[in-house]
Tab-separated table of C-alpha atoms in Angstrom:
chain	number	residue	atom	x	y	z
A	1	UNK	CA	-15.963	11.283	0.143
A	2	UNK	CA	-13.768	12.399	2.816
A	3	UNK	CA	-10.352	11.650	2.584
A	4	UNK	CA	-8.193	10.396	5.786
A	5	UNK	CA	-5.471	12.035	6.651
A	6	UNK	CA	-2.852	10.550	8.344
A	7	UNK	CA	0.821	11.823	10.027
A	8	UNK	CA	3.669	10.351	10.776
A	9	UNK	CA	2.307	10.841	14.322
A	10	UNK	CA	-1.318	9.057	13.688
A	11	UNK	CA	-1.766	5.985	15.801
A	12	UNK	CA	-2.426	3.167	13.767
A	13	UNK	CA	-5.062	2.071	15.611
A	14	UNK	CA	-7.163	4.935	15.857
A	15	UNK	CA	-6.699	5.492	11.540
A	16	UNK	CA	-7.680	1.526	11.395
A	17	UNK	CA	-10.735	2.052	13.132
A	18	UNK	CA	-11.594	5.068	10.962
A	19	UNK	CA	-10.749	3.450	7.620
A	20	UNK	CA	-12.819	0.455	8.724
A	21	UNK	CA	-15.571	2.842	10.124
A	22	UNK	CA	-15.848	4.183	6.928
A	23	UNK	CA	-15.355	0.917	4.988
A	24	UNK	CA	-18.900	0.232	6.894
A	25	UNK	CA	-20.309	3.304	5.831
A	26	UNK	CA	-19.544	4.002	2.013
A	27	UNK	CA	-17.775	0.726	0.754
A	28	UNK	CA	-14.849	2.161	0.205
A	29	UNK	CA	-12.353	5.190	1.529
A	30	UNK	CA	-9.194	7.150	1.207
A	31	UNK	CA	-6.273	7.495	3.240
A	32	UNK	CA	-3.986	10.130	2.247
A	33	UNK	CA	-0.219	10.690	3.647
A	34	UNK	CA	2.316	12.703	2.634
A	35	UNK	CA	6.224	11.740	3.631
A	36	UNK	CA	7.728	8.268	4.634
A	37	UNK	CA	6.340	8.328	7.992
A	38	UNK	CA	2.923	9.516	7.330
A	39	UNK	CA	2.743	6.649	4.591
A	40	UNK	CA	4.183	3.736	6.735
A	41	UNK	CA	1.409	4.697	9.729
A	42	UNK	CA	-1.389	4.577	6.981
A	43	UNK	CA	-0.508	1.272	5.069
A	44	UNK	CA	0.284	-0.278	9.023
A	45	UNK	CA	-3.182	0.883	9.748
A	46	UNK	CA	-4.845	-0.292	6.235
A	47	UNK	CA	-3.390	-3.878	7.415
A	48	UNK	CA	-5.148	-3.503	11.076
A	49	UNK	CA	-8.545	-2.584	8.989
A	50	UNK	CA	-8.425	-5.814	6.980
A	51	UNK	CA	-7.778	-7.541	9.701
A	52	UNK	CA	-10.940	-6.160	11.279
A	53	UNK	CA	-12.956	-6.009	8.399
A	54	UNK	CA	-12.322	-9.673	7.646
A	55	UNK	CA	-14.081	-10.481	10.715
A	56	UNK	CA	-16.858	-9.149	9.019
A	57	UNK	CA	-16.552	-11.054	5.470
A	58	UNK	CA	-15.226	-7.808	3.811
A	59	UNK	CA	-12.295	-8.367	2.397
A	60	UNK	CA	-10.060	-5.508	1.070
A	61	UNK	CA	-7.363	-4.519	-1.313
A	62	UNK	CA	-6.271	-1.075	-2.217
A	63	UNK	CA	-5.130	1.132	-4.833
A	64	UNK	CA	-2.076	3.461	-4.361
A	65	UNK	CA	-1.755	6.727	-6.536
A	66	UNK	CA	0.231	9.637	-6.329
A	67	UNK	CA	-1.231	13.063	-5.748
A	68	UNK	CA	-0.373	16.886	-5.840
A	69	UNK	CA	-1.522	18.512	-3.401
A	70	UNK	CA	-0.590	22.328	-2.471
A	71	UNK	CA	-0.429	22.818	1.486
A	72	UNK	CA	0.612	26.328	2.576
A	73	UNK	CA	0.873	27.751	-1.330
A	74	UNK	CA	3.167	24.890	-2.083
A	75	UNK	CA	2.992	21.989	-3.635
A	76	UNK	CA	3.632	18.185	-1.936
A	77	UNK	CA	2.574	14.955	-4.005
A	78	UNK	CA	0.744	12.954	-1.648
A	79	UNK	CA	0.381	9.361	-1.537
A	80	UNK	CA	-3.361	8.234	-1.681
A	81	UNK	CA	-4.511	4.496	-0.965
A	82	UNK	CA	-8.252	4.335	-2.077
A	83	UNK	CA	-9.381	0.940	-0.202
A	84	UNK	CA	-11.974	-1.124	-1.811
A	85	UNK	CA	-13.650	-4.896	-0.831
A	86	UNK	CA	-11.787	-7.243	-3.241
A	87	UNK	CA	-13.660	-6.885	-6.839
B	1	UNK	CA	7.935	-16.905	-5.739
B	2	UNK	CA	10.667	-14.589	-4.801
B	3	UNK	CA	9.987	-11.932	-2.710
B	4	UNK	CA	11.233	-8.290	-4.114
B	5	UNK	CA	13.151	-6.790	-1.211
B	6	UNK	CA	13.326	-2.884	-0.664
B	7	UNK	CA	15.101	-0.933	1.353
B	8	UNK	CA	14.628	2.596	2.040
B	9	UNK	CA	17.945	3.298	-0.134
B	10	UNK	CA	16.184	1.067	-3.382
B	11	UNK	CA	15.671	3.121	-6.128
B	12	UNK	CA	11.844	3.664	-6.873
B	13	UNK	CA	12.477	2.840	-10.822
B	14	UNK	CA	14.439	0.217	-10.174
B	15	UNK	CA	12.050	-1.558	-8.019
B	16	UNK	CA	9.219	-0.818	-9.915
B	17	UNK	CA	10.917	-2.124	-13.274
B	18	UNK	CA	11.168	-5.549	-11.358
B	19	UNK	CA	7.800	-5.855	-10.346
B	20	UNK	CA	6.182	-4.705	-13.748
B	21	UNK	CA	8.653	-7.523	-15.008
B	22	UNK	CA	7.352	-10.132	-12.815
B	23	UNK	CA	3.909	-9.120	-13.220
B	24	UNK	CA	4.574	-10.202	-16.521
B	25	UNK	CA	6.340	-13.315	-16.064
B	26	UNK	CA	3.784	-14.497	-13.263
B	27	UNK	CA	0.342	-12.525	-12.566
B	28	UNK	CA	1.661	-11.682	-9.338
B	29	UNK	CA	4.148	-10.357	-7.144
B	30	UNK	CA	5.194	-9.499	-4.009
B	31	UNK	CA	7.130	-6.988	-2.703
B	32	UNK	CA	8.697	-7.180	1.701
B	33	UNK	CA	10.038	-4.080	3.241
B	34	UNK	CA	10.893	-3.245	6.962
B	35	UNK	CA	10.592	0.376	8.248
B	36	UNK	CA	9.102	3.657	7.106
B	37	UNK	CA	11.421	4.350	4.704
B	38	UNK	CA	11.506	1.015	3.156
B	39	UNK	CA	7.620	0.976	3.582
B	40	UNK	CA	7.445	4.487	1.443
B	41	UNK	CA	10.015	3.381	-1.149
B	42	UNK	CA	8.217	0.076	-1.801
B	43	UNK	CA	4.759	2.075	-2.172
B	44	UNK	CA	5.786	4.657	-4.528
B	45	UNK	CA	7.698	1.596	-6.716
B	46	UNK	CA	3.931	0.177	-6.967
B	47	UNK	CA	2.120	3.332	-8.227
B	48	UNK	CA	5.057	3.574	-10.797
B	49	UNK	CA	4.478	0.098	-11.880
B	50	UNK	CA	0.935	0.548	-11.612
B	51	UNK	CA	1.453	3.160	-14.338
B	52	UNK	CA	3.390	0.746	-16.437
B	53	UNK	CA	1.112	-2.375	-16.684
B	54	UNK	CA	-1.669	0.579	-17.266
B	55	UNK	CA	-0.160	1.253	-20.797
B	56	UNK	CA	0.105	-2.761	-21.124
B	57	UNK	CA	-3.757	-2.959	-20.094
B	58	UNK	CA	-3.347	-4.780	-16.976
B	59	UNK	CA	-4.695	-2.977	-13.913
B	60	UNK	CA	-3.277	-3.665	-10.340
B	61	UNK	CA	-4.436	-3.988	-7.124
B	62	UNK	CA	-2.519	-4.411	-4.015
B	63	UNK	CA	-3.017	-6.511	-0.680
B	64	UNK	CA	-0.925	-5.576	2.349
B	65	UNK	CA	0.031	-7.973	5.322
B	66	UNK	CA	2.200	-8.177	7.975
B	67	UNK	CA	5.021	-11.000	8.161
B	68	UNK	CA	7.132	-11.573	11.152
B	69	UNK	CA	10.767	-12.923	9.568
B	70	UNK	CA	14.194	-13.021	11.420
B	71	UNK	CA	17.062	-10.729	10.465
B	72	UNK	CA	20.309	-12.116	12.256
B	73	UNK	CA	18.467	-14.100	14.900
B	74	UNK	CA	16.130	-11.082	15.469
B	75	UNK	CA	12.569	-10.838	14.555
B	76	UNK	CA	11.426	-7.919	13.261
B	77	UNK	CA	7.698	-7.253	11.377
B	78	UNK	CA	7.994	-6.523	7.732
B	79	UNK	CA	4.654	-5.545	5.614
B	80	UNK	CA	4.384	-7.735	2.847
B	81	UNK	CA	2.873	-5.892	-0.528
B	82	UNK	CA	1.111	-8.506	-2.589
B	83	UNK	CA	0.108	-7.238	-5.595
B	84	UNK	CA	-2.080	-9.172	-7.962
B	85	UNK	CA	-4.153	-8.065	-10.954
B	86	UNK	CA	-7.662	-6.363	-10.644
B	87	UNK	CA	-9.506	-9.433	-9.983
């Protein structure tokens, strides 16, 4: 599955549309940030995709998790949010 | 319930030993911050509890929101972490 990235410079509403995109698509999907900004524009834009996915009778929750990642030969620990509909 | 406040100065163990402890004491928690470095603080508090209740057998899940509350006559948008047990 591809993971979303997302910067602290990602619109919200363009990453909502994208997580709920691929909500529609796979049933679930990953958002991945790295840094307090990146991470506040992707759980701001997981809150947007509920909010459209509800619409829809999907409701959501999601899973954080830390993860090391190496970007330029070093490494960063990335947080990852893996969104799922509610169990 | 109360509400577990975090700013972006809370420390992540801290933060998460509270909400592993009232996981514990009541199924469910929830945890308010207000801006990106509150937001990332509060998030990375989660995965470390997360890891906790793991070795206790209970697995978490998390469901984000948006709450509009007043700060000294101002409103200001806070996300709201609820975080519940894997249903």
């Amino acid at each position: 599955m591809n993971v979303i990235k997302v910067s602290a410079r990602s619109r919200t509403a363009a990453v909502a549309g994208a997580i709920a995109g691929v909500m529609r698509e796979a049933h679930r999907a990953e958002v991945q940030a790295i840094g307090a900004g990146a991470v506040n524009q992707a759980l701001k834009a997981t809150i947007i995709a509920k909010g459209y996915l509800e619409e829809e009778d999907v409701y959501i929750v999601c899973t954080p998790s830390f993860v090391d990642i190496e970007i330029d030969g070093q490494e960063r620990t990335a947080i990852r949010l893996l969104i799922e509909p509610r169990p």
